[in-house]
Amino acid sequence: MPAAPGGQYLDGAWHRLHPATPLLRGGIGLLAVLLWLGANLRERLVALVFGLPDSGGDPLDALSRHHLLGIGALIVAGVLVVGIVLFWFAWRASTFRIDGEAVTVRHGILLRTTRTAKLDRIQGVTISRPLFARLVGAARVELDVAGHDANVRLEYLSSGAAEELRRDVLRLASGQRQAVAEQPAAEAGVPILAIGPGRALGSVLLSEPTLIVVLVTAIGIPVLTAVGAAPAAGISLGPLLIAAVTVAARRTARNLRYSVTATPDGVRIGAGILSTSNEAVPPGRIHAVRIEQPLLWRPAGWWRVSVNRAGRIGGRRNAELERSIAPVASREEVLALVPHLVPGLAAAGAVLAAGLTGRGHDEDFVPAPRRARWLRPLAWRRTGFLVTDGAVLLRGGFLRRHLTIVPEARIQSVALHQGPAERLLGVATIEPHVVHGPVRTRLGLIDEPRAVALFVQLDVEGQQARSADTSHRWAASVEEAPA
Amino acid sequence: MTLEAPRRPRRRGLDAGISGWHRVSSRLLAVEVTGILLAGLVGVAVGVGVGFANPTAGWVLGGAVAVVTMIRLVIARARVRSIGYVLRDDDLVLRRGILYSRLVAVPYGRMQLVDVTRGPVARLLGLAELRLVTAAATSAVTIPGLPEAVAAELRDRLIERAEERRVGL
């Protein structure tokens, strides 16, 4: 491991993966086969020692009947050796390379596959350390690329090499020149979000599932006791309670180790206790942000922040994790975090605050007209939108306050809807379309002429913002930006 | 083959002040009606099946299917006429729907895929359906009822413009 960080992978040459890779990838399978064999042979050993009658029928019996056990053992050993050799060749054949345009991974001996992740299409870089890999100091690097199942994985690298690789990839993706990149860069990160034990536990306890469990228990036990079915009550509610406590404990534990850090290369999200993961999201990769506050969290002033990103649609192991970028955050943390997610909003603190808790005309939000109260008697006061600093803010929700932010440069297309009731009241629904994710970007109850104006504005400004957008090469100076 | 001259659909629902709407072929009505009748037929068959077990339920179900089918037939024409599209300098705008009207603007640079599909009935009538897909699943837009030649021309033109203005995500 070189002492000076960075640069090792920037030479454009092919590099190998961690030598323990075959063990980590195939080792668990091998272990399973051995365990299975052991479990099957146990009875046989017992029979051998105690001389029980031969039940007959399975392949081992057939072999022993024909005195072929020795040959059988040889075959098994041969298969094992061939397997290990194959794994070794597979490891030798798996290499990766980084050049100015893309990260390329190739593997396979007979069937050679090559996978390429174009730097400007990389949506994030995740370093994860599954428990087994962590024991031998290895880590997996996954490059999130837009598109279903388009991710490029590097399994496995040593932990240090993984960090270094990520730094190099992000630096190249940022558009900095190699010459600049070779100088050690400041890795300084500002922690934005770290969830303390109180909040981790509190946020889980004050959630709707907990409330439901408490209600079911509080109503269920007296009712069942009253009808004289108390023992049955215990039996039926027991598993429910155990499941609820398990889920709550797991969530709390996850939130305990959850952190978000701001770096010049975007935000970093760290999570996990035994198997850890750390994900870097470069700027300009976030297509929509939703900040919401469940009713139960209002006294505590907590918010949840979720985002839509390209390339994280299929096959994620931890869907829970990607649902929210900040599972529970204080108001100050939200105000600090959002400018890192939507770069244009750095100077818009007051606007954000109005979006979170304001109503009506606060900070120039355009509110829903009064007649819209017939459709949403409570939420209409909170409903409103604002276009500012290259982003559109959609505010709504009375009991469950929410604010959705869409950077104009990330809008794919714009839709305007109007149902019969909306037509009667002269209001309409606007929906800027963004890539799929947990955030739904639509806002109803907008005065029809204003909705039409917003539709036209988002359509025009979205395209202008996209052509002026350079965030896919976020650190490149203006002259260096590709034409 | 050129696109049909713009004809303005009846003013209904939203149009955001955009003019020059192209209308889709009126033969689409035949496709729609076929679909509605087939769905009605299936519904009635289910009703008959239920009727063997429980005559009252069968009549109720059959009646409901008949009423829904009638309503759908009555508004089919207006629905077909409500579909309109415009190719503007930077985007394609589509409108459709009478009760629930929808207006979508898809910038050419955002299109990831342009697709022409033909259902069995539509193919008999020489019609095709154009589908535009962007990176957002919600903005999948279809223009049904285009004469095949128009659909092919439109597809080529859209792909060409998408290539010219291709942008990232």
XYZ file of C-alpha atoms in Angstrom:
652
model
C 0.000 0.000 0.000
C 1.606 3.315 -1.033
C 1.744 5.960 1.681
C 0.654 8.855 -0.520
C -3.056 8.493 -1.197
C -4.362 8.511 -4.703
C -2.915 8.043 -8.123
C -2.249 4.330 -7.957
C -5.114 3.454 -10.257
C -4.804 6.434 -12.561
C -2.109 4.931 -14.760
C -4.625 3.384 -17.153
C -3.126 -0.095 -16.678
C -5.029 -3.256 -15.811
C -5.143 -4.083 -12.112
C -5.930 -7.298 -10.252
C -8.423 -7.857 -7.491
C -7.741 -9.001 -3.930
C -6.182 -12.508 -3.816
C -8.830 -13.719 -1.374
C -11.508 -13.042 -3.986
C -12.050 -16.697 -5.053
C -12.410 -17.728 -1.433
C -14.854 -14.949 -0.658
C -16.928 -15.455 -3.781
C -16.815 -19.230 -3.971
C -15.694 -20.068 -0.475
C -19.092 -19.861 1.070
C -20.475 -22.208 -1.568
C -17.626 -24.627 -0.971
C -18.240 -24.478 2.759
C -21.915 -25.240 2.177
C -21.068 -28.284 0.028
C -18.687 -29.605 2.689
C -21.250 -29.089 5.433
C -23.871 -30.865 3.362
C -21.561 -33.786 2.707
C -20.702 -33.916 6.395
C -24.332 -33.958 7.406
C -25.045 -36.794 4.973
C -22.013 -38.808 5.956
C -22.743 -38.587 9.654
C -25.324 -41.354 9.533
C -22.980 -43.401 7.429
C -20.193 -43.026 9.988
C -22.594 -44.063 12.711
C -23.562 -47.116 10.675
C -19.934 -47.946 10.034
C -19.024 -47.844 13.724
C -22.047 -49.710 15.051
C -22.488 -52.035 12.123
C -26.116 -51.256 11.472
C -27.736 -52.988 8.491
C -27.166 -51.298 5.166
C -30.306 -49.435 4.144
C -29.039 -49.228 0.578
C -30.166 -47.061 -2.264
C -27.908 -44.002 -2.303
C -24.838 -43.523 -4.500
C -22.384 -44.071 -1.670
C -23.900 -47.502 -1.023
C -23.617 -48.425 -4.639
C -19.994 -47.368 -4.606
C -19.120 -49.337 -1.489
C -20.913 -52.409 -2.779
C -18.707 -52.393 -5.827
C -15.576 -51.577 -3.816
C -15.210 -48.305 -5.645
C -15.011 -46.024 -2.619
C -11.356 -45.220 -3.295
C -12.082 -44.160 -6.855
C -15.047 -42.121 -5.654
C -12.824 -40.288 -3.188
C -10.292 -39.634 -5.949
C -12.972 -38.157 -8.178
C -14.185 -35.873 -5.398
C -10.640 -34.724 -4.679
C -10.045 -34.171 -8.384
C -13.165 -32.040 -8.688
C -12.024 -29.989 -5.713
C -8.578 -29.419 -7.187
C -10.012 -28.485 -10.578
C -12.429 -26.134 -8.841
C -9.643 -24.386 -6.965
C -7.523 -24.105 -10.095
C -10.460 -22.709 -12.015
C -11.108 -20.171 -9.287
C -7.473 -19.201 -9.411
C -7.557 -18.735 -13.177
C -10.784 -16.794 -12.863
C -9.070 -14.515 -10.370
C -6.098 -14.088 -12.719
C -8.491 -13.224 -15.515
C -10.459 -10.631 -13.532
C -8.891 -7.257 -14.017
C -10.031 -3.675 -14.079
C -8.800 -0.446 -15.534
C -9.600 3.236 -15.196
C -9.009 5.679 -17.981
C -10.170 9.217 -18.574
C -13.571 8.086 -19.827
C -14.641 4.985 -17.998
C -13.983 2.199 -15.552
C -13.723 -1.163 -17.301
C -13.929 -4.541 -15.616
C -13.268 -7.781 -17.456
C -13.525 -11.295 -16.182
C -14.071 -14.858 -17.326
C -11.729 -17.256 -19.133
C -13.783 -18.994 -21.797
C -16.600 -16.495 -21.809
C -14.842 -13.191 -21.398
C -17.135 -10.419 -20.281
C -16.253 -6.781 -20.190
C -18.292 -4.230 -18.327
C -17.805 -0.539 -18.650
C -19.054 2.259 -16.443
C -18.765 5.625 -18.148
C -17.521 8.138 -15.624
C -20.204 10.705 -16.321
C -22.904 8.083 -15.917
C -21.776 6.975 -12.482
C -24.496 7.760 -9.980
C -22.628 6.760 -6.883
C -19.804 4.609 -5.570
C -20.507 2.236 -2.709
C -17.890 0.456 -0.669
C -19.431 -2.372 1.263
C -17.790 -4.830 3.591
C -19.809 -7.984 4.137
C -18.916 -9.701 7.388
C -16.754 -12.443 5.837
C -14.885 -10.006 3.648
C -14.371 -7.692 6.556
C -12.606 -10.462 8.495
C -9.878 -10.659 5.851
C -9.811 -6.889 5.285
C -11.478 -6.961 1.887
C -14.205 -4.740 0.510
C -16.502 -4.660 -2.469
C -16.701 -1.580 -4.651
C -19.884 -1.046 -6.586
C -20.261 1.648 -9.204
C -23.897 2.632 -9.537
C -24.635 3.291 -13.154
C -27.923 4.595 -14.500
C -30.028 1.835 -15.977
C -31.480 -1.426 -14.783
C -28.805 -3.883 -13.610
C -26.058 -1.798 -15.153
C -23.933 -1.613 -12.014
C -20.273 -2.502 -12.214
C -18.899 -4.446 -9.278
C -15.350 -4.957 -8.180
C -15.211 -7.928 -5.839
C -13.025 -7.835 -3.819
C -10.318 -5.290 -3.104
C -8.383 -4.660 0.046
C -10.057 -2.017 2.187
C -7.372 0.580 1.582
C -7.335 -0.044 -2.132
C -11.119 0.278 -2.266
C -11.029 3.702 -0.629
C -8.274 4.767 -2.960
C -10.068 3.479 -6.025
C -13.192 5.372 -5.072
C -11.230 8.551 -4.554
C -9.629 8.157 -7.961
C -12.884 7.367 -9.728
C -14.658 10.313 -8.165
C -11.764 12.606 -8.905
C -11.707 11.606 -12.551
C -15.472 11.808 -12.774
C -15.341 15.286 -11.290
C -13.539 16.436 -14.412
C -10.306 17.426 -12.757
C -7.218 16.916 -14.846
C -4.993 14.019 -13.998
C -2.101 16.355 -13.203
C -4.192 18.043 -10.567
C -5.539 14.753 -9.373
C -2.133 13.383 -8.630
C -1.646 15.847 -5.823
C -3.074 14.546 -2.582
C -6.461 16.136 -2.212
C -8.032 17.173 1.042
C -10.465 14.455 2.075
C -12.002 16.722 4.656
C -15.610 15.889 5.245
C -18.109 17.806 7.316
C -20.428 15.492 9.220
C -23.964 16.678 8.591
C -25.958 13.959 10.184
C -25.159 11.578 12.994
C -28.086 10.055 14.795
C -27.673 9.798 18.558
C -29.077 6.869 20.543
C -32.039 8.845 21.862
C -33.164 9.917 18.429
C -32.486 6.500 16.891
C -34.751 4.846 19.427
C -37.291 7.669 19.586
C -37.783 7.837 15.830
C -38.621 4.145 15.737
C -40.903 4.253 18.769
C -42.789 7.244 17.396
C -43.647 5.584 14.095
C -46.940 4.372 12.710
C -46.097 0.634 12.972
C -45.329 1.059 16.676
C -48.563 2.942 17.144
C -50.501 0.150 15.455
C -48.868 -2.508 17.625
C -49.593 -0.510 20.786
C -53.209 0.023 19.719
C -53.722 -3.634 18.850
C -52.277 -4.668 22.189
C -54.148 -2.043 24.176
C -57.473 -2.933 22.590
C -56.840 -6.615 22.019
C -55.910 -7.681 25.551
C -58.893 -6.149 27.403
C -61.316 -7.340 24.735
C -59.960 -10.865 24.734
C -59.883 -10.928 28.531
C -63.458 -9.707 28.661
C -64.639 -12.569 26.476
C -62.626 -14.932 28.664
C -59.979 -15.796 26.165
C -56.964 -14.424 28.015
C -54.606 -17.378 27.416
C -55.432 -17.310 23.730
C -54.747 -13.569 23.764
C -51.237 -14.126 25.022
C -50.592 -16.784 22.405
C -51.901 -14.722 19.526
C -50.306 -11.425 20.504
C -46.970 -12.860 21.571
C -45.481 -13.452 18.104
C -46.735 -10.063 16.947
C -44.995 -8.338 19.834
C -41.782 -10.280 19.347
C -41.738 -9.436 15.644
C -42.421 -5.774 16.364
C -39.641 -5.565 18.941
C -37.203 -7.272 16.564
C -37.987 -4.899 13.740
C -37.763 -1.892 16.030
C -34.432 -3.052 17.426
C -32.988 -3.631 13.973
C -34.055 -0.199 12.779
C -32.707 1.484 15.856
C -29.385 -0.290 15.472
C -29.132 0.693 11.849
C -29.884 4.323 12.570
C -27.280 4.311 15.348
C -24.530 3.686 12.863
C -25.965 5.883 10.152
C -24.052 8.958 9.141
C -24.053 11.485 6.317
C -20.935 13.490 5.547
C -20.449 16.298 3.051
C -17.303 16.211 0.941
C -16.296 18.176 -2.157
C -17.251 15.065 -4.138
C -20.788 14.932 -2.827
C -22.287 13.329 0.242
C -21.160 10.095 1.862
C -23.613 7.795 3.532
C -22.265 5.294 6.007
C -24.317 2.495 7.547
C -24.191 -0.964 9.010
C -22.785 -2.680 12.063
C -21.446 -6.110 11.141
C -21.565 -5.715 7.393
C -20.847 -2.083 6.685
C -21.319 0.025 3.625
C -20.255 3.486 2.714
C -21.666 5.185 -0.292
C -20.547 8.313 -2.099
C -23.133 10.228 -4.098
C -21.564 12.801 -6.428
C -23.351 16.122 -6.998
C -25.977 16.336 -9.704
C -27.046 12.706 -9.249
C -30.048 13.468 -7.129
C -33.230 13.873 -9.126
C -35.732 14.672 -6.418
C -35.706 15.260 -2.669
C -38.623 14.834 -0.332
C -38.564 16.085 3.223
C -41.477 14.903 5.285
C -42.611 14.856 8.854
C -44.908 12.156 10.181
C -47.408 13.622 12.637
C -45.870 11.789 15.592
C -42.499 13.354 14.919
C -43.787 16.909 14.975
C -43.307 17.530 18.728
C -39.717 16.326 18.438
C -39.108 18.387 15.282
C -37.757 15.449 13.298
C -37.869 15.012 9.545
C -37.151 12.253 7.092
C -35.354 12.998 3.831
C -35.674 10.657 0.837
C -34.272 11.035 -2.648
C -34.757 9.673 -6.151
C -31.660 8.573 -7.973
C -31.013 6.885 -11.278
C -29.526 3.421 -11.318
C -30.758 2.110 -8.013
C -33.863 0.383 -9.198
C -33.213 -3.326 -9.420
C -31.792 -5.905 -7.077
C -30.771 -3.948 -4.029
C -30.158 -5.962 -0.934
C -31.180 -3.253 1.448
C -34.208 -1.501 0.057
C -34.835 0.113 3.416
C -31.545 1.929 3.277
C -32.091 3.557 -0.047
C -35.571 4.713 0.785
C -34.299 7.585 2.859
C -31.012 9.422 2.763
C -31.699 10.725 6.257
C -33.991 8.375 8.222
C -34.423 10.940 10.964
C -32.935 14.418 11.034
C -33.471 17.577 13.021
C -34.598 20.747 11.308
C -31.056 22.176 11.440
C -29.630 19.017 9.929
C -32.194 19.109 7.138
C -31.360 22.729 6.377
C -27.668 21.824 6.304
C -28.159 18.677 4.223
C -30.472 19.907 1.468
C -28.006 22.386 -0.109
C -25.606 19.491 -0.564
C -28.275 17.480 -2.329
C -29.567 20.337 -4.486
C -26.538 22.573 -5.075
C -28.550 25.589 -6.259
C -30.266 25.970 -2.907
C -27.147 26.922 -0.937
C -28.438 30.423 -0.211
C -32.086 29.555 0.208
C -32.307 28.764 3.918
C -35.330 30.970 4.565
C -37.132 29.534 1.565
C -36.471 25.996 2.757
C -37.694 26.853 6.236
C -40.882 28.267 4.750
C -41.246 25.130 2.704
C -40.957 22.937 5.761
C -43.322 24.631 8.159
C -44.745 27.684 6.406
C -48.142 28.180 4.843
C -49.840 30.605 2.498
C -47.652 33.229 0.874
C -44.581 32.748 3.096
C -41.348 33.499 1.237
C -43.175 34.016 -2.058
C -44.644 30.531 -2.232
C -47.648 30.496 -4.536
C -50.449 29.033 -2.403
C -53.504 27.066 -3.463
C -56.609 29.209 -4.007
C -59.154 29.285 -1.199
C -61.753 27.432 -3.274
C -59.457 24.406 -3.255
C -60.504 23.755 0.348
C -63.447 21.741 -0.975
C -61.023 19.135 -2.246
C -58.564 19.111 0.646
C -60.120 20.861 3.661
C -56.905 20.759 5.722
C -53.983 20.472 3.374
C -54.955 23.319 1.054
C -53.426 25.906 3.403
C -50.035 24.232 3.199
C -50.221 23.524 -0.520
C -48.038 25.784 -2.597
C -45.121 25.894 -4.975
C -42.117 28.049 -5.659
C -39.544 28.088 -8.439
C -36.204 29.379 -7.234
C -32.476 28.993 -7.891
C -32.908 26.293 -10.501
C -35.237 24.122 -8.473
C -38.962 23.776 -8.012
C -40.308 23.364 -4.487
C -43.658 21.659 -3.973
C -45.069 22.119 -0.495
C -48.036 20.305 1.008
C -49.510 18.134 3.720
C -51.264 19.317 6.852
C -50.980 16.384 9.215
C -47.989 14.930 7.460
C -46.054 17.952 6.237
C -43.915 17.453 3.192
C -41.760 19.419 0.835
C -40.565 18.038 -2.493
C -37.658 19.635 -4.305
C -36.848 18.904 -7.928
C -33.787 20.456 -9.591
C -34.979 21.839 -12.917
C -31.988 20.329 -14.690
C -33.179 16.845 -13.703
C -36.755 17.133 -14.972
C -37.353 14.550 -17.705
C -40.740 15.802 -18.825
C -43.641 17.755 -17.394
C -47.291 16.821 -17.107
C -50.402 18.747 -16.202
C -53.517 16.875 -15.092
C -57.070 17.912 -14.400
C -59.927 15.730 -13.224
C -63.625 16.659 -13.243
C -63.696 18.004 -9.671
C -60.558 20.001 -10.307
C -62.088 21.442 -13.471
C -65.143 22.600 -11.499
C -62.927 24.411 -8.996
C -60.532 25.738 -11.618
C -57.472 24.004 -10.219
C -54.997 21.556 -11.730
C -52.221 19.140 -10.806
C -48.641 19.608 -11.946
C -46.161 16.767 -12.149
C -42.537 17.180 -13.170
C -41.424 13.668 -14.124
C -38.159 12.438 -12.659
C -36.460 9.057 -12.511
C -38.198 6.393 -10.498
C -37.781 6.319 -6.740
C -39.554 6.784 -3.429
C -40.332 10.437 -4.110
C -43.517 11.198 -6.013
C -43.276 14.624 -7.537
C -46.774 15.918 -8.005
C -48.742 18.739 -6.527
C -52.452 19.331 -6.932
C -54.782 22.202 -6.058
C -52.902 24.810 -8.083
C -54.927 27.650 -9.552
C -55.402 26.641 -13.195
C -53.789 29.659 -14.932
C -50.844 29.442 -12.538
C -50.533 25.710 -13.111
C -50.448 26.269 -16.863
C -47.819 28.990 -16.407
C -45.784 26.664 -14.191
C -46.080 23.900 -16.793
C -44.707 26.181 -19.490
C -42.018 27.556 -17.174
C -40.776 24.136 -16.071
C -40.816 22.897 -19.648
C -38.686 25.789 -20.890
C -36.437 26.238 -17.856
C -35.924 22.511 -17.452
C -34.346 22.329 -20.874
C -32.295 25.486 -20.355
C -31.123 24.282 -16.965
C -30.098 20.943 -18.435
C -28.010 22.464 -21.189
C -26.335 24.847 -18.708
C -25.797 22.072 -16.176
C -22.218 20.977 -15.596
C -22.674 18.979 -12.436
C -21.741 15.716 -14.143
C -18.226 17.198 -14.226
C -18.666 19.096 -11.013
C -15.069 20.094 -10.287
C -14.030 21.005 -13.811
C -13.337 24.663 -14.438
C -15.342 26.345 -17.159
C -12.669 26.025 -19.863
C -12.231 22.353 -19.122
C -15.910 21.532 -19.287
C -16.675 19.435 -22.358
C -18.450 21.318 -25.085
C -45.483 11.115 -46.828
C -46.032 14.166 -44.714
C -47.882 14.606 -41.471
C -51.523 15.438 -41.705
C -52.287 19.133 -41.741
C -52.899 20.404 -38.216
C -56.511 20.251 -37.228
C -57.507 21.667 -33.913
C -59.388 19.253 -31.674
C -62.429 20.700 -30.015
C -61.408 22.998 -27.159
C -61.760 20.853 -24.096
C -59.544 20.412 -21.119
C -56.053 21.808 -20.989
C -53.991 23.075 -23.876
C -51.655 25.605 -22.210
C -52.255 28.030 -25.055
C -50.475 25.751 -27.489
C -51.893 25.672 -31.003
C -51.331 23.569 -34.084
C -52.466 20.252 -32.637
C -52.316 17.216 -34.894
C -55.195 14.861 -34.456
C -54.914 11.092 -34.654
C -56.713 9.038 -37.286
C -60.468 8.703 -36.821
C -60.042 5.004 -37.612
C -58.769 4.707 -34.047
C -62.442 4.856 -33.048
C -62.957 1.431 -34.654
C -60.043 0.026 -32.652
C -61.390 1.500 -29.433
C -64.928 0.270 -30.091
C -63.642 -3.247 -30.825
C -61.743 -3.227 -27.560
C -64.728 -1.988 -25.589
C -67.058 -4.572 -27.162
C -64.591 -7.389 -26.463
C -64.252 -6.322 -22.833
C -68.068 -6.110 -22.620
C -68.388 -9.576 -24.129
C -66.005 -11.030 -21.567
C -67.937 -9.282 -18.804
C -71.258 -10.630 -20.057
C -69.779 -14.147 -20.322
C -68.684 -13.917 -16.702
C -72.175 -12.672 -15.837
C -73.741 -15.668 -17.568
C -71.360 -17.982 -15.726
C -72.297 -16.445 -12.410
C -75.960 -16.544 -13.439
C -75.907 -20.332 -13.535
C -74.963 -20.373 -9.865
C -76.999 -17.383 -8.731
C -79.439 -15.838 -11.232
C -79.849 -12.541 -9.334
C -76.102 -11.907 -9.093
C -75.780 -12.847 -12.753
C -78.372 -10.272 -13.821
C -76.825 -7.559 -11.651
C -73.350 -8.231 -12.987
C -74.533 -8.498 -16.589
C -76.510 -5.283 -16.247
C -73.573 -3.415 -14.772
C -71.305 -4.595 -17.578
C -73.874 -3.511 -20.153
C -74.223 -0.026 -18.627
C -70.454 0.508 -18.379
C -69.996 -0.678 -21.954
C -72.717 1.699 -23.191
C -71.122 4.660 -21.429
C -67.710 3.782 -22.797
C -69.138 3.495 -26.307
C -70.823 6.882 -26.014
C -67.681 8.694 -24.938
C -65.285 6.715 -27.163
C -65.584 9.183 -30.020
C -64.934 12.198 -27.845
C -61.964 10.457 -26.256
C -60.395 9.695 -29.600
C -60.962 13.268 -30.738
C -59.377 14.602 -27.573
C -55.996 13.088 -28.438
C -53.681 15.641 -29.968
C -49.970 16.175 -30.345
C -47.679 18.965 -31.463
C -44.031 18.818 -32.449
C -42.510 22.053 -31.254
C -38.957 23.315 -31.566
C -37.643 21.564 -28.488
C -40.298 19.166 -27.363
C -43.293 17.071 -28.195
C -46.528 17.930 -26.416
C -49.324 15.407 -26.082
C -52.815 15.944 -24.761
C -55.580 13.456 -24.199
C -58.644 12.734 -22.113
C -61.939 14.551 -21.667
C -63.019 13.848 -18.114
C -59.475 13.491 -16.864
C -57.372 15.555 -19.163
C -53.637 15.273 -19.317
C -51.021 17.382 -20.998
C -47.415 16.183 -21.233
C -44.365 17.916 -22.690
C -41.414 15.657 -23.493
C -38.196 17.425 -24.556
C -36.528 15.695 -27.518
C -33.209 15.564 -25.671
C -34.762 13.496 -22.891
C -36.140 10.722 -25.064
C -34.396 7.428 -24.441
C -36.513 5.237 -26.668
C -39.056 5.643 -29.441
C -41.168 2.616 -30.136
C -43.789 1.753 -32.752
C -46.241 -0.998 -31.819
C -49.282 -2.413 -33.634
C -52.130 -4.280 -32.045
C -54.052 -6.861 -34.107
C -57.095 -4.692 -34.814
C -55.013 -1.584 -35.396
C -52.873 -3.489 -37.889
C -55.963 -4.472 -39.904
C -56.821 -0.792 -40.132
C -53.251 0.244 -40.916
C -52.726 2.030 -37.624
C -49.781 2.049 -35.240
C -49.017 3.368 -31.797
C -45.985 5.468 -30.980
C -44.442 5.215 -27.552
C -41.860 7.593 -26.100
C -39.853 6.654 -23.060
C -37.639 8.922 -20.978
C -35.552 8.049 -17.946
C -38.656 8.697 -15.844
C -41.093 5.800 -15.874
C -43.985 8.170 -15.201
C -43.489 10.098 -18.405
C -44.016 7.153 -20.758
C -46.195 8.676 -23.411
C -48.161 6.875 -26.118
C -49.794 8.314 -29.182
C -52.268 5.750 -30.503
C -54.047 5.760 -33.838
C -51.322 6.993 -36.164
C -51.431 5.774 -39.775
C -48.412 3.480 -40.170
C -46.565 5.765 -42.553
C -47.081 8.732 -40.231
C -45.904 6.706 -37.249
C -42.749 5.647 -39.063
C -42.025 9.178 -40.207
C -42.687 10.577 -36.756
C -40.409 7.981 -35.196
C -37.558 8.831 -37.554
C -38.020 12.518 -36.994
C -38.112 12.117 -33.198
C -35.014 9.930 -33.171
C -33.197 12.443 -35.321
C -34.104 15.314 -33.028
C -33.293 13.246 -29.942
C -29.842 12.570 -31.368
C -29.279 16.258 -32.039
C -30.210 17.306 -28.554
C -29.087 14.344 -26.516
C -28.309 15.291 -22.935
C -27.364 13.234 -19.902
C -29.694 12.357 -17.095
